[in-house]
mmCIF file of C-alpha atoms in Angstrom:
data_model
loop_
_atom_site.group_PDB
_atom_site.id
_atom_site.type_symbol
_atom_site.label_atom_id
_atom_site.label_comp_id
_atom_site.label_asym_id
_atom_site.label_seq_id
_atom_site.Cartn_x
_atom_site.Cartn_y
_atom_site.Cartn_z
ATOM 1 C CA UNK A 73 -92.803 -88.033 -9.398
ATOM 2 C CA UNK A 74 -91.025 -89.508 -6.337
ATOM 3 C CA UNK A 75 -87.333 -91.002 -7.448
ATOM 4 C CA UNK A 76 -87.032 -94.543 -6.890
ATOM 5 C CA UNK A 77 -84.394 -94.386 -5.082
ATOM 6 C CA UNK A 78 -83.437 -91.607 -2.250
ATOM 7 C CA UNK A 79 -80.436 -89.310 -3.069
ATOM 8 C CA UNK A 80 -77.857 -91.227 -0.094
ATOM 9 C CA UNK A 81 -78.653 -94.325 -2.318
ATOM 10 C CA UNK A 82 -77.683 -92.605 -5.086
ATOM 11 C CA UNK A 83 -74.502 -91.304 -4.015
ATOM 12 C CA UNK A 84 -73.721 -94.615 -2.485
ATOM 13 C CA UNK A 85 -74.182 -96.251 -5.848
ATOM 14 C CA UNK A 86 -71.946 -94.086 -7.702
ATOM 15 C CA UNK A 87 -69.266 -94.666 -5.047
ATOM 16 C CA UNK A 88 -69.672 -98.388 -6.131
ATOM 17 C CA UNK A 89 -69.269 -98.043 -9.669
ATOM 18 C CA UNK A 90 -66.675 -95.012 -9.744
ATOM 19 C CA UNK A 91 -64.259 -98.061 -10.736
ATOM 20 C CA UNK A 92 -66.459 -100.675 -12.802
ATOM 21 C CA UNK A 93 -65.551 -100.671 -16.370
ATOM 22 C CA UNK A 94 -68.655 -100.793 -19.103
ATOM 23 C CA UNK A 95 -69.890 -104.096 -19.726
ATOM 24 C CA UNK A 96 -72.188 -103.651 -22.575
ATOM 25 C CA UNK A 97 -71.280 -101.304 -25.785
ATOM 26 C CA UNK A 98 -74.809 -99.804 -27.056
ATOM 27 C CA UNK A 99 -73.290 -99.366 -30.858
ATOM 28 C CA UNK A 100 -74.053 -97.137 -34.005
ATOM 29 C CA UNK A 101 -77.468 -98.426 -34.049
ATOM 30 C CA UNK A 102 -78.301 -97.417 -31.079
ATOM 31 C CA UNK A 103 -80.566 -98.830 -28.771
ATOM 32 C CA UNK A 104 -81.429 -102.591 -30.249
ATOM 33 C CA UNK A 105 -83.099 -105.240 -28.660
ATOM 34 C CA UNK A 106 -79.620 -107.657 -28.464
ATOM 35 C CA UNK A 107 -78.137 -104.122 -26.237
ATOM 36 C CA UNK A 108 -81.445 -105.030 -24.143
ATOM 37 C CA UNK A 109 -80.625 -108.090 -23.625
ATOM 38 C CA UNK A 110 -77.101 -107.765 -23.097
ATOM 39 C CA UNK A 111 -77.901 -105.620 -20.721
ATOM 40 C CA UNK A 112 -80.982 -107.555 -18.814
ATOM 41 C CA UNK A 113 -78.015 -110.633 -18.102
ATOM 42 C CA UNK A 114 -75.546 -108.398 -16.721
ATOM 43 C CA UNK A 115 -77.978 -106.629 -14.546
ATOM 44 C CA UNK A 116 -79.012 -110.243 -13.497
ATOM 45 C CA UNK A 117 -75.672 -111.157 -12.761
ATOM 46 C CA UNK A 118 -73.841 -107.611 -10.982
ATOM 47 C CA UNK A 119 -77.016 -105.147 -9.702
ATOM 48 C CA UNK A 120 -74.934 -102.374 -10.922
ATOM 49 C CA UNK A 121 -73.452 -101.876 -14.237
ATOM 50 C CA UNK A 122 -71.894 -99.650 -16.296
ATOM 51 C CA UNK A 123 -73.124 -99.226 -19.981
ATOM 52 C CA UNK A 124 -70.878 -97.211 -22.692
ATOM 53 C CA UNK A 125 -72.624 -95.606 -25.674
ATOM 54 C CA UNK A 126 -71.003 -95.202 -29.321
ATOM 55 C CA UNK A 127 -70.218 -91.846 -30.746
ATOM 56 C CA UNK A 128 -71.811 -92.632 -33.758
ATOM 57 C CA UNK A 129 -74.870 -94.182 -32.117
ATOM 58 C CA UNK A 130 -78.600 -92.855 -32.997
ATOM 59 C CA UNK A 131 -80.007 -90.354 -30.776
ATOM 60 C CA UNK A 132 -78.928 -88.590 -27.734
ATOM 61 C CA UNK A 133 -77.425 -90.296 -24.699
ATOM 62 C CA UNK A 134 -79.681 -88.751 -22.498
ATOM 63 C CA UNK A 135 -82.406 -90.417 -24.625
ATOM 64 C CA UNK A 136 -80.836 -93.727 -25.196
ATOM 65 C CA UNK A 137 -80.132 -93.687 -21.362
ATOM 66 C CA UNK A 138 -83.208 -93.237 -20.130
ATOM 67 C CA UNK A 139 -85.202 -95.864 -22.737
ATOM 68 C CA UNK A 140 -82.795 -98.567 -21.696
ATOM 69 C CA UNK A 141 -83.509 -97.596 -18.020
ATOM 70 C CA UNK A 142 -87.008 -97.780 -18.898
ATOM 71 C CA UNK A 143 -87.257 -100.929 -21.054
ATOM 72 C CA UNK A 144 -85.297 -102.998 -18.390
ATOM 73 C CA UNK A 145 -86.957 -101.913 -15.172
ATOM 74 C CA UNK A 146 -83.650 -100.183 -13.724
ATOM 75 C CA UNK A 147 -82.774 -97.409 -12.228
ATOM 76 C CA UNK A 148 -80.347 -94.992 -14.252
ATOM 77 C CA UNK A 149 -77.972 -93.764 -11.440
ATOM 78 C CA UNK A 150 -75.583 -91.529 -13.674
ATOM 79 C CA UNK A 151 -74.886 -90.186 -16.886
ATOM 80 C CA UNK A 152 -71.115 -89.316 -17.055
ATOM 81 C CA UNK A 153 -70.113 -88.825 -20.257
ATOM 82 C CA UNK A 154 -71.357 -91.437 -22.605
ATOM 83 C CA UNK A 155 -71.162 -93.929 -20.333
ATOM 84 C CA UNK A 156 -74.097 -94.800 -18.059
ATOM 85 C CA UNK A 157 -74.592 -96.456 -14.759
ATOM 86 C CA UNK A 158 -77.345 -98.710 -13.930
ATOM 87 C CA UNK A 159 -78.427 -100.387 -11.121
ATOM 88 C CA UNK A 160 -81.382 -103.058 -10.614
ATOM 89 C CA UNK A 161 -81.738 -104.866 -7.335
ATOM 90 C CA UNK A 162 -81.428 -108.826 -7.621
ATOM 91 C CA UNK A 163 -85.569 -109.965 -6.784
ATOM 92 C CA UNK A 164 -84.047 -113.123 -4.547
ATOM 93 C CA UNK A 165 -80.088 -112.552 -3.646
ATOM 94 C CA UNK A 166 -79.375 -109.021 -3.348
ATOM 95 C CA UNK A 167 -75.524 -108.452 -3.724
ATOM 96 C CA UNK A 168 -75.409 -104.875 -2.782
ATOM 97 C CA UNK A 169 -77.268 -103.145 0.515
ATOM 98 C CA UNK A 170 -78.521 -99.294 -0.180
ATOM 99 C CA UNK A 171 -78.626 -97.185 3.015
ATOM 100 C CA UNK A 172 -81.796 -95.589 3.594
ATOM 101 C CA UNK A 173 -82.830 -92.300 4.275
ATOM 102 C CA UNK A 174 -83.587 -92.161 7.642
ATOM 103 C CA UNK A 175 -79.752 -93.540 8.459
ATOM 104 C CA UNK A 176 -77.990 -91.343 6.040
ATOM 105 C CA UNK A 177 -79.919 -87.830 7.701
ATOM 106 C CA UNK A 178 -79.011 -89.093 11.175
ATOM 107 C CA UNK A 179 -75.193 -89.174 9.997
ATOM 108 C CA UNK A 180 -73.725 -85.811 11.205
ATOM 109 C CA UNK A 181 -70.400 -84.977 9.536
ATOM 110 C CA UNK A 182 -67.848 -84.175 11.549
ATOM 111 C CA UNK A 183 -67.108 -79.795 11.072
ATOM 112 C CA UNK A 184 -63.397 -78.554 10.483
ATOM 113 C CA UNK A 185 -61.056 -78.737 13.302
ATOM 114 C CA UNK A 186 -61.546 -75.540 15.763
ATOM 115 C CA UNK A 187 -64.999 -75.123 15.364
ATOM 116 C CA UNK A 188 -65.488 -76.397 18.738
ATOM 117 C CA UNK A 189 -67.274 -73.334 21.025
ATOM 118 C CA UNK A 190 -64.687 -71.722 23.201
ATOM 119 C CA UNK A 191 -64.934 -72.213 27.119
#
């Protein structure tokens, strides 16, 4: 199965929320319908969230992560942790631009200093 989003996107992404704090709190019951929702408005409203998950909340992290991914039609970017990243593109007025992976191959980094071939 093809990711849905290509790994330069991915890294971008996580650049992009490396400082976001968590917006939604999935609690000791886990994964309920009111975290769903919580978490379908701030999608609406940011593209990329962060999402922190209880100690004491049912089931694994992993689990919880990807069901929430799943049952709002996001991507799940990152698991650090217990908190999660999340990204869904805004249908009408994207707010953030993903390079693609064409562009991000074509970027050569630049080697350490005195690499260049002698003369």
């Amino acid at each position: 199965m093809k990711p849905p989003i290509s790994a330069a996107a991915r890294q971008h992404l996580k650049g992009l929320g490396h400082h976001l704090q968590p917006v939604v709190q999935c609690g000791k019951d886990g994964l309920t319908s009111a975290v769903v929702a919580a978490v379908e408005g701030a999608l609406a409203r940011h593209e990329l969230i962060k999402v922190k998950i209880s100690e004491n909340a049912d089931g694994d992290r992993h689990e919880i992560a990807g069901s929430l991914a799943e049952s709002t039609a996001s991507v799940l970017v990152d698991v650090l942790g217990r908190t999660l990243l999340l990204y869904r593109r805004h249908p009408s007025k994207p707010k953030i631009e993903l390079p693609d992976a064409k562009s991000a191959k074509k970027k050569k980094r630049p080697g350490p200093k005195g690499d260049a071939p002698a003369k």
